[in-house]
CSV table of C-alpha atoms and ligand atoms in Angstrom, one decimal:
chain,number,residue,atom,x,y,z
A,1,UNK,CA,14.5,22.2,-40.0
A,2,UNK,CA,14.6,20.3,-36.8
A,3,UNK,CA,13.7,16.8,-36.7
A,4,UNK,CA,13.5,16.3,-32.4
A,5,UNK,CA,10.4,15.4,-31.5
A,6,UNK,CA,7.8,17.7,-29.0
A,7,UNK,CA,6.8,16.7,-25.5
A,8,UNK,CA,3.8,17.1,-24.5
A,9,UNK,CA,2.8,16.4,-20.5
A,10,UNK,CA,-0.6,16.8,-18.4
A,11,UNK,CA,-1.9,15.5,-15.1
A,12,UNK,CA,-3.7,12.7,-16.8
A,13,UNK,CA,-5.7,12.6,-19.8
A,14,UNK,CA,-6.5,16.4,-20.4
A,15,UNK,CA,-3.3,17.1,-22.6
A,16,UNK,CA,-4.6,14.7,-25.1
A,17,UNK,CA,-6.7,17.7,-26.1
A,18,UNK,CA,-3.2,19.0,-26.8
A,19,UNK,CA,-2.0,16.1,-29.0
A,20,UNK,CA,-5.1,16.2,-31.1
A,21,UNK,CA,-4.5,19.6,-31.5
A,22,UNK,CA,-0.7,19.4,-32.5
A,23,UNK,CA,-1.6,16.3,-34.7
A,24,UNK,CA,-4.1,18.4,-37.0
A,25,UNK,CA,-1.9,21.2,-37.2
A,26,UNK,CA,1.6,19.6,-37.3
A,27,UNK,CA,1.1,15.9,-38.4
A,28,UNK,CA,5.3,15.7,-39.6
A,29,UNK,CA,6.3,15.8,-35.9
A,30,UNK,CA,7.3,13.3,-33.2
A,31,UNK,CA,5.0,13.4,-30.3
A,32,UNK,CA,5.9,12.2,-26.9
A,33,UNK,CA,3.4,12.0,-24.7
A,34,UNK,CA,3.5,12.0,-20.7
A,35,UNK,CA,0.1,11.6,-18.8
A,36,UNK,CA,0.8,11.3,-14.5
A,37,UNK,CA,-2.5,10.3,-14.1
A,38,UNK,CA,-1.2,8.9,-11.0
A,39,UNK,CA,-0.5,11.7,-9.2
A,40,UNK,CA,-3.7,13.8,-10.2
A,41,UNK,CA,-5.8,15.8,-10.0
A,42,UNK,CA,-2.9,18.2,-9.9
A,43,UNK,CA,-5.7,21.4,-8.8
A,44,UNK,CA,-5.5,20.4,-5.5
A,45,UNK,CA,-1.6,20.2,-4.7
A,46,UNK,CA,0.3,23.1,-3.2
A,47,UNK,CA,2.8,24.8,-5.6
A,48,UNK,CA,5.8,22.7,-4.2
A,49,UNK,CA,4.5,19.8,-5.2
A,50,UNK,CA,3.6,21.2,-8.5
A,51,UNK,CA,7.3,22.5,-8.9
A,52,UNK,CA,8.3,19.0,-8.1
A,53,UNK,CA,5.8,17.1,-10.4
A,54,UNK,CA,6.0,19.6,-13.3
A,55,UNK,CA,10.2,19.2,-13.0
A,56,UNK,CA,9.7,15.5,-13.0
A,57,UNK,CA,7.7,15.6,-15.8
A,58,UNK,CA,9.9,17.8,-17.7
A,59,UNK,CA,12.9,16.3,-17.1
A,60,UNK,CA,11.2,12.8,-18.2
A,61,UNK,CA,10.3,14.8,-21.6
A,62,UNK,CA,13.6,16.3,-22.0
A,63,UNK,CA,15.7,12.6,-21.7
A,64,UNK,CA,14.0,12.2,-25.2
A,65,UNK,CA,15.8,15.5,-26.5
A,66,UNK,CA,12.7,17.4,-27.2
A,67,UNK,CA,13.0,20.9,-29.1
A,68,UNK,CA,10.3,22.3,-27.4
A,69,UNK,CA,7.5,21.1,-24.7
A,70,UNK,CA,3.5,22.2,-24.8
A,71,UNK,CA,2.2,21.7,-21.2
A,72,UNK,CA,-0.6,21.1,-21.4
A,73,UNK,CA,-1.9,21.8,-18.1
A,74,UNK,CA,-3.3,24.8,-17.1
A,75,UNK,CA,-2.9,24.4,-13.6
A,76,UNK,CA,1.0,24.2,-14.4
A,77,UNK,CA,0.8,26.9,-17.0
A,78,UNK,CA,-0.6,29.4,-14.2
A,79,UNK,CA,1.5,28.1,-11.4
A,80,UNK,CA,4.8,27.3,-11.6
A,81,UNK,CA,6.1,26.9,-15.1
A,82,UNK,CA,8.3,29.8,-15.0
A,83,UNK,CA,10.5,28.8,-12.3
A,84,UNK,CA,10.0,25.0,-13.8
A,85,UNK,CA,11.3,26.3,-17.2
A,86,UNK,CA,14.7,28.0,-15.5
A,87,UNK,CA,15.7,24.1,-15.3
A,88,UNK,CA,16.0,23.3,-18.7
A,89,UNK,CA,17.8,24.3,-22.0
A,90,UNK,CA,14.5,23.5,-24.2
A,91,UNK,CA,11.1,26.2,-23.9
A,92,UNK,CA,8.0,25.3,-22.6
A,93,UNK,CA,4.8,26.9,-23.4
A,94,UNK,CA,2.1,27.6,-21.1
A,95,UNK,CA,-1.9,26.9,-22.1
A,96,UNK,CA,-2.4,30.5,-20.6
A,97,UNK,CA,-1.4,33.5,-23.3
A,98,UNK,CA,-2.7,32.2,-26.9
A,99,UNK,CA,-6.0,31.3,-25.2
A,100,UNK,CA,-6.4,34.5,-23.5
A,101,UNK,CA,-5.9,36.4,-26.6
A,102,UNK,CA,-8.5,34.3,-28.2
A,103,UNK,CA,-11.0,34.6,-25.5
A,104,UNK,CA,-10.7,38.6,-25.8
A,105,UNK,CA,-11.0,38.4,-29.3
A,106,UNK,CA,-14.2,36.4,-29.3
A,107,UNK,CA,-15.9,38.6,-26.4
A,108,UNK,CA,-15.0,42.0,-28.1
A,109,UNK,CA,-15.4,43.7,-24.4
A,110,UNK,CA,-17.7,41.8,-23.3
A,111,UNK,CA,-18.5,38.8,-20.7
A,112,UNK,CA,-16.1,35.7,-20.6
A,113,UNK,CA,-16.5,32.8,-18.0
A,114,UNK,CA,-13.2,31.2,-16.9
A,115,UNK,CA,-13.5,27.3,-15.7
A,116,UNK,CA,-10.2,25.9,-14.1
A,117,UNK,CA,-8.5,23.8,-11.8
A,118,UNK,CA,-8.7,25.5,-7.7
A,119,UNK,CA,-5.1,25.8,-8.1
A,120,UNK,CA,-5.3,28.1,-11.4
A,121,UNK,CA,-8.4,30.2,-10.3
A,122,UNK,CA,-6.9,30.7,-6.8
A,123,UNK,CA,-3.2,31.3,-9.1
A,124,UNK,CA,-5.3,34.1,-11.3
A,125,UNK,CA,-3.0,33.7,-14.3
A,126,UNK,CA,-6.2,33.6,-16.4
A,127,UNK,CA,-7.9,36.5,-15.1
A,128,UNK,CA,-4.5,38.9,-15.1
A,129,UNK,CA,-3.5,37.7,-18.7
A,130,UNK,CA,-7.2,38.7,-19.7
A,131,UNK,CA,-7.1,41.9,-17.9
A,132,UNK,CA,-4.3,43.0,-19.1
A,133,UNK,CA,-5.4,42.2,-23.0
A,134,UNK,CA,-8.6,44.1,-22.1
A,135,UNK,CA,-9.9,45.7,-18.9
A,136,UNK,CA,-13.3,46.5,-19.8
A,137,UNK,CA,-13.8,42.8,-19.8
A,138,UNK,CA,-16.4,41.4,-17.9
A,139,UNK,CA,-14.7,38.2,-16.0
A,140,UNK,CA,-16.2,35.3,-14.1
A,141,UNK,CA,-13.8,32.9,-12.7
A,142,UNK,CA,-14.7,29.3,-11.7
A,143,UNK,CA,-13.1,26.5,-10.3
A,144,UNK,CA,-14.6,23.3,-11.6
A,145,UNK,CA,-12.2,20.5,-9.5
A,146,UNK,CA,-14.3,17.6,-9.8
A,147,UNK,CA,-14.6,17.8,-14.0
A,148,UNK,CA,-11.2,16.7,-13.8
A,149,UNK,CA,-11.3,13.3,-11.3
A,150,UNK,CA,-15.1,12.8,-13.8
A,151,UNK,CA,-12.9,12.7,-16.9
A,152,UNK,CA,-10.1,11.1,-15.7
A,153,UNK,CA,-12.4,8.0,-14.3
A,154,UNK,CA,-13.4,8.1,-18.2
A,155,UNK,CA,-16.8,9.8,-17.5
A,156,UNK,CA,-16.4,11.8,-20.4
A,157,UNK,CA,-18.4,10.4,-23.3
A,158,UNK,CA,-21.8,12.1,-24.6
A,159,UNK,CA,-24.7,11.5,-22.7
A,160,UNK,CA,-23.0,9.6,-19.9
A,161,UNK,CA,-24.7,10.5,-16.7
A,162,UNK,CA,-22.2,10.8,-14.3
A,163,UNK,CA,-20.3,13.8,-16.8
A,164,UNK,CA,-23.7,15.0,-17.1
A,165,UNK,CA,-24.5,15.7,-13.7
A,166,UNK,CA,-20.7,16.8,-12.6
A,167,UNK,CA,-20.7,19.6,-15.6
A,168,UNK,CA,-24.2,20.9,-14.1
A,169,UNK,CA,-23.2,21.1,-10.8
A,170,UNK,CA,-19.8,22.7,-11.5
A,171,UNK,CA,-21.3,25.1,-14.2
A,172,UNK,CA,-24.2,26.3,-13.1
A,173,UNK,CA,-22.9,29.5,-11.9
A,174,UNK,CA,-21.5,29.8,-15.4
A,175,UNK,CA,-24.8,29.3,-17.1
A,176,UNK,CA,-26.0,32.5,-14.6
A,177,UNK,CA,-23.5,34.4,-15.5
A,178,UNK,CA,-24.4,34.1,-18.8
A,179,UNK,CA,-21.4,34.5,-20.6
A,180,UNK,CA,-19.8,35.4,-24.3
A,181,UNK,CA,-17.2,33.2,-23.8
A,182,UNK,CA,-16.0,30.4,-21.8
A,183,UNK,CA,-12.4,29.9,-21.6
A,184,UNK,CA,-12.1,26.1,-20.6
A,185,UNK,CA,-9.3,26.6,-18.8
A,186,UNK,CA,-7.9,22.8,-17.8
A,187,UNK,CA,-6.9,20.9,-21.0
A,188,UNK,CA,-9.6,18.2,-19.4
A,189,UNK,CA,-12.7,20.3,-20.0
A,190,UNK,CA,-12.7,19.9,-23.8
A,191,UNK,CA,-13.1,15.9,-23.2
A,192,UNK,CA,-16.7,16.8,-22.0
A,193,UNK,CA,-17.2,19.8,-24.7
A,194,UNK,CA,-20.1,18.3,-26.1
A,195,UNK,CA,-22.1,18.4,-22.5
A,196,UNK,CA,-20.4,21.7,-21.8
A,197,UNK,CA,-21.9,23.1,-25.1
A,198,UNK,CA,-25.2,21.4,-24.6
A,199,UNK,CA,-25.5,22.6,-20.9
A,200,UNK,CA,-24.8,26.2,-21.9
A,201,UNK,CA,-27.0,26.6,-25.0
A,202,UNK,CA,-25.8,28.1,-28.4
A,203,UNK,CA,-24.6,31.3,-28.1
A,204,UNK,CA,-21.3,30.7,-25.6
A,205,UNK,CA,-18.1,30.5,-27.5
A,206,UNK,CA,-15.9,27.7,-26.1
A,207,UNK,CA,-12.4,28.5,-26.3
A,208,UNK,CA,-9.9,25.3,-26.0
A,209,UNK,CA,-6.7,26.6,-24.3
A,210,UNK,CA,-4.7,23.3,-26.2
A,211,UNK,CA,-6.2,24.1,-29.5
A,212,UNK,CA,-4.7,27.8,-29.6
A,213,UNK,CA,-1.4,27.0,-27.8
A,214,UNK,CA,-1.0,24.3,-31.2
A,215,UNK,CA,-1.6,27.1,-33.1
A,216,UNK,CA,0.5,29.4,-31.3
A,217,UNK,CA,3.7,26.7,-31.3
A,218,UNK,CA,3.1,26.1,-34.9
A,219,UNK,CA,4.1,29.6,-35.7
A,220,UNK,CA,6.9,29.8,-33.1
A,221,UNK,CA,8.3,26.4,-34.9
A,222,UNK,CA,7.7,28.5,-38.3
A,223,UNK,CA,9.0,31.7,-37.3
A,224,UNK,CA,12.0,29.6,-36.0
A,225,UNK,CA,12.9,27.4,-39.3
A,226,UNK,CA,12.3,24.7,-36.5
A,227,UNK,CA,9.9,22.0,-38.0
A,228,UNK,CA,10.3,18.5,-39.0
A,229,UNK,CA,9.7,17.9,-42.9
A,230,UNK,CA,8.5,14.5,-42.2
A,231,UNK,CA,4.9,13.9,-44.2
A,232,UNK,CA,3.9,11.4,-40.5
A,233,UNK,CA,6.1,12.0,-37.3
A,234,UNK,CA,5.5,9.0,-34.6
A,235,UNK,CA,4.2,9.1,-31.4
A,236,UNK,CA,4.8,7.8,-28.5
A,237,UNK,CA,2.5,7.6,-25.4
A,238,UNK,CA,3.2,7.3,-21.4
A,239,UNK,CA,0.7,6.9,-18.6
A,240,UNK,CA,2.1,7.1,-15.0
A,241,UNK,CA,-1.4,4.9,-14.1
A,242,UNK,CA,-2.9,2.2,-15.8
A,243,UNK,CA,-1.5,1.9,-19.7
A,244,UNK,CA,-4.4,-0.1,-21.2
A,245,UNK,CA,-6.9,1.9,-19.3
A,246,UNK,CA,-5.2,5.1,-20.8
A,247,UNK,CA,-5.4,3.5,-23.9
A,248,UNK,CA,-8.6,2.8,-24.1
A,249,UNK,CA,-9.9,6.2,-23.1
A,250,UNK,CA,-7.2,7.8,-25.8
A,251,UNK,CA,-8.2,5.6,-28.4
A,252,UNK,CA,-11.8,6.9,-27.6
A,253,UNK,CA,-10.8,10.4,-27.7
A,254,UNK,CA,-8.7,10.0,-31.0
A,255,UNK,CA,-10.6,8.0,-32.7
A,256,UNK,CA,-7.6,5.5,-33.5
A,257,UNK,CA,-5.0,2.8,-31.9
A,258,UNK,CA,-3.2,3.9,-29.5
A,259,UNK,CA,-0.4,1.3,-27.4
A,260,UNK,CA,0.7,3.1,-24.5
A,261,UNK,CA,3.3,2.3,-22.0
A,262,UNK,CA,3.9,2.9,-18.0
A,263,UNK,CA,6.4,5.3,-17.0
A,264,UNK,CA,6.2,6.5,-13.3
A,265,UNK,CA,8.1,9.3,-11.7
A,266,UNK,CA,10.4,8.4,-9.5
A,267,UNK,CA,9.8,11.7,-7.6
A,268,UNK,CA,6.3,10.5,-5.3
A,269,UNK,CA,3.2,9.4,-4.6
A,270,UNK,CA,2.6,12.0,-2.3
A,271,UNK,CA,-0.7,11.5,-0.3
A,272,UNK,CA,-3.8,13.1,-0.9
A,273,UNK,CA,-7.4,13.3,-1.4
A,274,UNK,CA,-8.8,10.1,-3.6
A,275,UNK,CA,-10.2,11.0,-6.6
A,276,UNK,CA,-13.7,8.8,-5.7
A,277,UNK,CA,-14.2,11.6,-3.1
A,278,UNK,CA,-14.9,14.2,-6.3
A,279,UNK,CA,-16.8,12.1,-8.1
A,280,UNK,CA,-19.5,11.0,-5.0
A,281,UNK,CA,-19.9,14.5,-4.8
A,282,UNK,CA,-21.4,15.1,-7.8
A,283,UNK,CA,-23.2,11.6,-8.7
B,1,DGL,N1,-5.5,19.2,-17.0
B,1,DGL,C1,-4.8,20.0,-16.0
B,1,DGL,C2,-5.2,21.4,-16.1
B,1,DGL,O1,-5.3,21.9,-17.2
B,1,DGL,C3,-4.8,19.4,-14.6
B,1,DGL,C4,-6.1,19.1,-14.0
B,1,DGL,C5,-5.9,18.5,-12.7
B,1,DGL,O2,-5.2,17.4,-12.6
B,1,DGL,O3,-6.4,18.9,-11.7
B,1,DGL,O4,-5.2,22.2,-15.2
């Protein structure tokens, strides 16, 4: 039995994919909850400043005396969190391995579509773990950058036009390709699974890579004695941009209150690209 809660960090909203996730499968434990939506989209920064914003992030998570934290990023997860997770005395797990097992699983040797941030599709994390779980796999990588700066200006609800036309542009390629499965491989793709699905068709597994690291945690914190016995843990909810904007688009996603609070690294704004440049491109 171990009572500390689990951190759970992201670039923004995406990792609330993750939370949902743990909540359905672990509803005793503690949550805390760290969105930098201020410094995203995090697929377009080099690896230092990953290092340095995944560290940050951890560290923030770890001042809470976490047992364990999901990142639930996969730009992180096929970066830099190796390196990241020499810093600290508590694991973190990657949305990379559970997922790729899955993905294999579903295709059965045959065709799976990989959609990610640039820096995770330009990392190949995804594509090696797959490979190396099956190399008669068919693989189509696919970075899909501006689904990210869509979701995180809250373009994510069905039938809202702007997702709409950003998961068409970005996916089209996929569609081509016509896969078996496709590994949404940024923890923000599943906001937009309903227009994902609807673009594709029926017959193109989605894979979550949030809902099988839950799954995968839950029986490392089994396997370990390591859960809480609670019945309801508490959560607790951080946003490194706008707290009642973050809270309206996670009570959206959750379907529930949610109160969060601000909490901003002290490690940068560093400069970069605004996210309004993504989004023109694909309104
Ligand atoms: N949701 C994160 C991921 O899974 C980060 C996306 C981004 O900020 O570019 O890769």
């Amino acid at each position: 039995m171990d009572p500390r809660p689990i951190g759970i960090f992201d670039s923004g909203l995406g990792g609330l994919t993750a939370a949902r996730a743990l909540e359905a499968l672990l509803p005793g434990e503690d949550l805390i909850y760290f969105g930098d939506s201020a410094n995203a989209p995090y697929g377009t920064r080099s690896l230092e400043e990953l290092d340095r914003l995944a560290t940050a992030n951890a560290a923030f998570l770890g001042g809470f005396g976490v047992k364990t934290v999901l990142v639930a990023c996969g730009t992180v997860s096929s970066t830099v969190i190796g390196q990241v997770a020499e810093r600290f005395p508590f694991p973190l797990m990657g949305v990379v391995e559970a997922p790729c097992r899955a993905a294999a699983s579903a295709a059965r040797g045959g065709r799976i579509a990989v959609a990610a941030t640039e820096a995770s599709i330009r990392g190949g994390a995804y594509v090696r773990t797959l490979r190396s779980i099956d190399p008669a796999l068919e693989l189509f990588p696919k970075a899909c950058q501006s689904l990210v700066s869509v979701v995180e200006a809250g373009h994510f609800r069905p039938g809202d036009p702007v997702a709409e036309a950003a998961v068409a542009a970005e996916l089209g390629p996929v569609r081509d390709f016509a896969p078996d499965v496709l590994l949404l491989g940024c923890t923000h793709f599943p906001l937009l699974r309903e227009i994902i699905a609807a673009y594709l068709g029926g017959g193109v597994t989605l894979i979550d890579v949030c809902r099988e690291t839950a799954l995968s945690m839950k029986n490392a914190l089994t396997a370990a004695d390591a859960l809480s016995e609670r019945e309801r843990g508490e959560r607790q909810w951080f946003t490194s941009g706008d707290p009642e904007l973050f809270s309206r688009y996670a009570e959206f996603f959750l379907g529930r209150p949610v109160r969060a609070r601000q909490h901003v690294n002290e490690v940068l704004s560093l400069t970069r690209m605004k996210p309004e440049k993504h989004i023109a491109s694909v309104q």
